[in-house]
Amino acid sequence: MAWQSIVAWYDHRGGASYDVYAQRVLGSGMVDSRWPENGRALCTARNDQRNPVLVPDGRGGALVAWEDARESARRSVYAQRVLGSGSIAPGWPADGLAVAPDPGARRPALAVDGRGGAFVAWEDDRSGDANLVARHLTMDGVLDPRWPARGRVLCSAPGEQTGLVAEADGAGGAVVVWEDFRQEPSIPRSATTDGRCARRRDSS
């Protein structure tokens, strides 16, 4: 298969607020003619949508998550799936799926699940300090019902947990690592698709 890439960004073309767009770039350096010339709108909801992150969905498209201020200036996290054809995937809301609808969610990270869906982890400051929470999304735009309704808490230790990075573990789950200010070393933690968590440690 020829090289190709989907990129996402936020811009101010509407004048009133920032929105999230994506584009598919071919190996020739040209944009895919099936996509709108100036990008596919992933979210044009009111107020700002910023800081998108994305991962390939393994089927030619991509999953994108971002910070969203449509309900509050403190922001929430939404996600969208776009197909390789440039269309929004069936079952996904036009302006994205509310992954963390409560204000106080920021800096999402994504990891694929190997089945067209993804894990979304984010920093959550609803309790004051920044803690880490995650949810699992299916390829059809459904929040996995096996996971807690407000997300699986990965870490709620005292102090800030920030700078998270998520990566698929190759077995249907994800590994999430972060910078931790509880005065202990950072602890990698993994999450399986049913929402169970397990700390990842080496033999030492």
Coordinates of C-alpha atoms in Angstrom, one line a residue, residues 5-203:
S5 CA -1.3 9.9 6.4
I6 CA -4.2 11.5 8.2
V7 CA -3.5 14.7 10.0
A8 CA -5.7 16.7 12.4
W9 CA -5.6 20.3 13.6
Y10 CA -7.7 23.1 15.0
D11 CA -8.3 26.5 13.3
H12 CA -10.2 29.7 13.5
R13 CA -11.7 29.8 10.0
G14 CA -15.2 30.4 11.3
G15 CA -14.1 33.5 13.1
A16 CA -16.1 32.9 16.3
S17 CA -14.2 29.9 17.8
Y18 CA -11.7 27.2 17.1
D19 CA -12.9 23.9 15.5
V20 CA -11.2 20.6 14.7
Y21 CA -10.5 19.4 11.1
A22 CA -8.6 16.5 9.5
Q23 CA -7.1 15.8 6.1
R24 CA -5.7 12.8 4.3
V25 CA -2.4 13.3 2.5
L26 CA -1.2 10.8 -0.1
G27 CA 2.4 9.6 -0.8
S28 CA 2.5 12.0 -3.7
G29 CA 2.1 15.0 -1.3
M30 CA -1.4 15.7 -2.7
V31 CA -4.5 15.6 -0.5
D32 CA -7.0 12.8 -1.2
S33 CA -9.5 14.0 -3.7
R34 CA -12.3 12.3 -1.8
W35 CA -11.8 14.6 1.1
P36 CA -12.9 18.3 1.2
E37 CA -10.1 20.5 -0.1
N38 CA -9.7 22.4 3.1
G39 CA -10.2 19.4 5.4
R40 CA -13.0 17.4 6.9
A41 CA -14.7 19.1 9.8
L42 CA -14.7 16.7 12.8
C43 CA -16.3 19.2 15.2
T44 CA -17.8 22.7 14.7
A45 CA -19.7 22.9 17.9
R46 CA -20.0 26.2 19.8
N47 CA -17.0 27.6 21.6
D48 CA -13.5 26.3 21.2
Q49 CA -12.3 22.8 20.3
R50 CA -8.5 22.5 20.6
N51 CA -5.4 20.3 20.9
P52 CA -6.5 17.2 18.8
V53 CA -4.5 14.0 19.1
L54 CA -5.1 11.0 16.7
V55 CA -4.2 7.4 16.1
P56 CA -4.8 5.2 13.0
D57 CA -7.9 3.0 13.4
G58 CA -6.2 0.1 11.6
R59 CA -8.8 0.3 8.8
G60 CA -7.5 3.2 6.8
G61 CA -9.1 5.9 8.9
A62 CA -8.3 7.6 12.2
L63 CA -9.6 8.2 15.7
V64 CA -9.2 11.7 17.0
A65 CA -9.7 13.2 20.5
W66 CA -9.6 16.8 21.6
E67 CA -10.3 19.3 24.4
D68 CA -13.8 20.7 24.0
A69 CA -15.3 23.9 25.6
R70 CA -18.8 23.6 24.2
E71 CA -20.3 23.2 27.7
S72 CA -17.7 24.9 29.9
A73 CA -14.5 26.9 29.7
R74 CA -12.9 24.2 31.9
R75 CA -13.3 21.8 28.9
S76 CA -14.3 18.3 28.4
V77 CA -12.9 15.5 26.1
Y78 CA -14.7 14.5 22.9
A79 CA -13.7 12.0 20.2
Q80 CA -14.5 11.3 16.5
R81 CA -13.7 8.6 14.0
V82 CA -13.1 9.5 10.3
L83 CA -12.9 6.9 7.6
G84 CA -10.2 6.7 4.9
S85 CA -12.8 8.0 2.5
G86 CA -13.2 11.2 4.4
S87 CA -16.6 10.5 5.8
I88 CA -17.4 10.4 9.5
A89 CA -17.8 6.8 10.5
P90 CA -21.3 5.4 10.9
G91 CA -22.7 5.7 14.4
W92 CA -20.5 8.6 15.5
P93 CA -22.2 11.9 16.3
A94 CA -21.5 14.7 13.8
D95 CA -19.7 16.9 16.4
G96 CA -18.0 14.0 18.3
L97 CA -18.7 11.6 21.1
A98 CA -18.6 12.9 24.7
V99 CA -15.9 10.8 26.3
A100 CA -15.5 12.9 29.4
P101 CA -18.5 15.2 29.4
D102 CA -17.9 16.7 32.8
P103 CA -15.9 19.9 32.9
G104 CA -12.3 19.5 34.0
A105 CA -10.9 17.0 31.5
R106 CA -7.9 18.0 29.4
R107 CA -4.9 16.7 27.5
P108 CA -6.3 13.4 26.1
A109 CA -4.1 10.6 24.9
L110 CA -5.2 7.7 22.6
A111 CA -4.2 4.1 22.1
V112 CA -5.8 1.7 19.6
D113 CA -7.5 -1.5 20.7
G114 CA -6.8 -3.5 17.6
R115 CA -10.5 -3.7 16.6
G116 CA -11.1 -0.2 15.2
G117 CA -11.8 1.4 18.6
A118 CA -9.5 3.1 21.0
F119 CA -8.7 3.8 24.6
V120 CA -8.9 7.5 25.6
A121 CA -7.0 8.7 28.7
W122 CA -7.0 12.2 30.1
E123 CA -6.0 14.4 33.0
D124 CA -9.0 15.1 35.2
D125 CA -9.1 17.9 37.8
R126 CA -12.7 17.5 39.0
S127 CA -11.3 16.7 42.5
G128 CA -8.8 19.5 42.5
D129 CA -5.5 17.8 41.7
A130 CA -5.0 16.4 38.2
N131 CA -5.8 12.7 38.3
L132 CA -5.8 10.2 35.4
V133 CA -9.0 8.6 33.9
A134 CA -9.6 6.5 30.9
R135 CA -12.5 5.0 28.8
H136 CA -12.8 2.5 26.0
L137 CA -14.6 3.4 22.7
T138 CA -15.7 0.9 20.2
M139 CA -15.3 1.3 16.4
D140 CA -19.0 2.1 16.2
G141 CA -18.9 5.2 18.4
V142 CA -20.1 3.5 21.6
L143 CA -18.7 3.9 25.1
D144 CA -17.9 0.4 26.3
P145 CA -20.6 -0.4 28.9
R146 CA -18.2 -2.7 30.8
W147 CA -16.3 0.4 31.9
P148 CA -17.4 2.8 34.7
A149 CA -19.8 5.5 33.4
R150 CA -17.4 8.3 34.4
G151 CA -14.3 6.4 33.3
R152 CA -11.8 4.1 34.9
V153 CA -9.6 6.0 37.4
L154 CA -6.0 5.0 36.6
C155 CA -4.5 7.1 39.3
S156 CA -5.9 9.4 42.1
A157 CA -2.8 9.6 44.3
P158 CA -2.1 12.9 46.1
G159 CA -0.5 15.6 44.0
E160 CA -0.5 16.1 40.2
Q161 CA -0.4 13.3 37.6
T162 CA 0.3 14.8 34.2
G163 CA 2.1 14.3 30.9
L164 CA 0.3 11.0 30.1
V165 CA 1.2 8.9 27.1
A166 CA -0.9 5.9 26.0
E167 CA 0.2 3.0 23.8
A168 CA -1.4 -0.3 22.7
D169 CA -0.1 -3.3 24.6
G170 CA -0.6 -5.7 21.6
A171 CA -3.1 -7.8 23.6
G172 CA -6.3 -5.7 23.4
G173 CA -5.4 -3.4 26.2
A174 CA -3.3 -0.3 26.6
V175 CA -0.3 0.9 28.7
V176 CA -0.5 4.5 30.1
V177 CA 2.5 6.2 31.6
W178 CA 2.7 9.6 33.2
E179 CA 4.7 12.1 35.3
D180 CA 3.7 11.7 38.9
F181 CA 4.2 14.2 41.8
R182 CA 3.2 12.1 44.7
Q183 CA 6.9 11.9 45.7
E184 CA 7.2 8.4 44.3
P185 CA 8.6 7.1 41.0
S186 CA 6.1 7.2 38.1
I187 CA 4.2 3.9 37.8
P188 CA 3.2 2.6 34.4
R189 CA -0.4 1.2 34.4
S190 CA -2.3 -0.8 31.9
A191 CA -6.0 -1.1 31.1
T192 CA -7.7 -4.0 29.4
T193 CA -10.8 -3.5 27.2
D194 CA -13.2 -4.5 30.1
G195 CA -11.9 -1.6 32.2
R196 CA -9.6 -3.6 34.6
C197 CA -6.4 -2.0 35.6
A198 CA -3.0 -3.5 36.4
R199 CA 0.3 -1.9 37.2
R200 CA 3.0 -2.8 34.8
R201 CA 6.3 -3.6 36.4
D202 CA 9.5 -5.3 35.3
S203 CA 11.1 -8.2 37.1

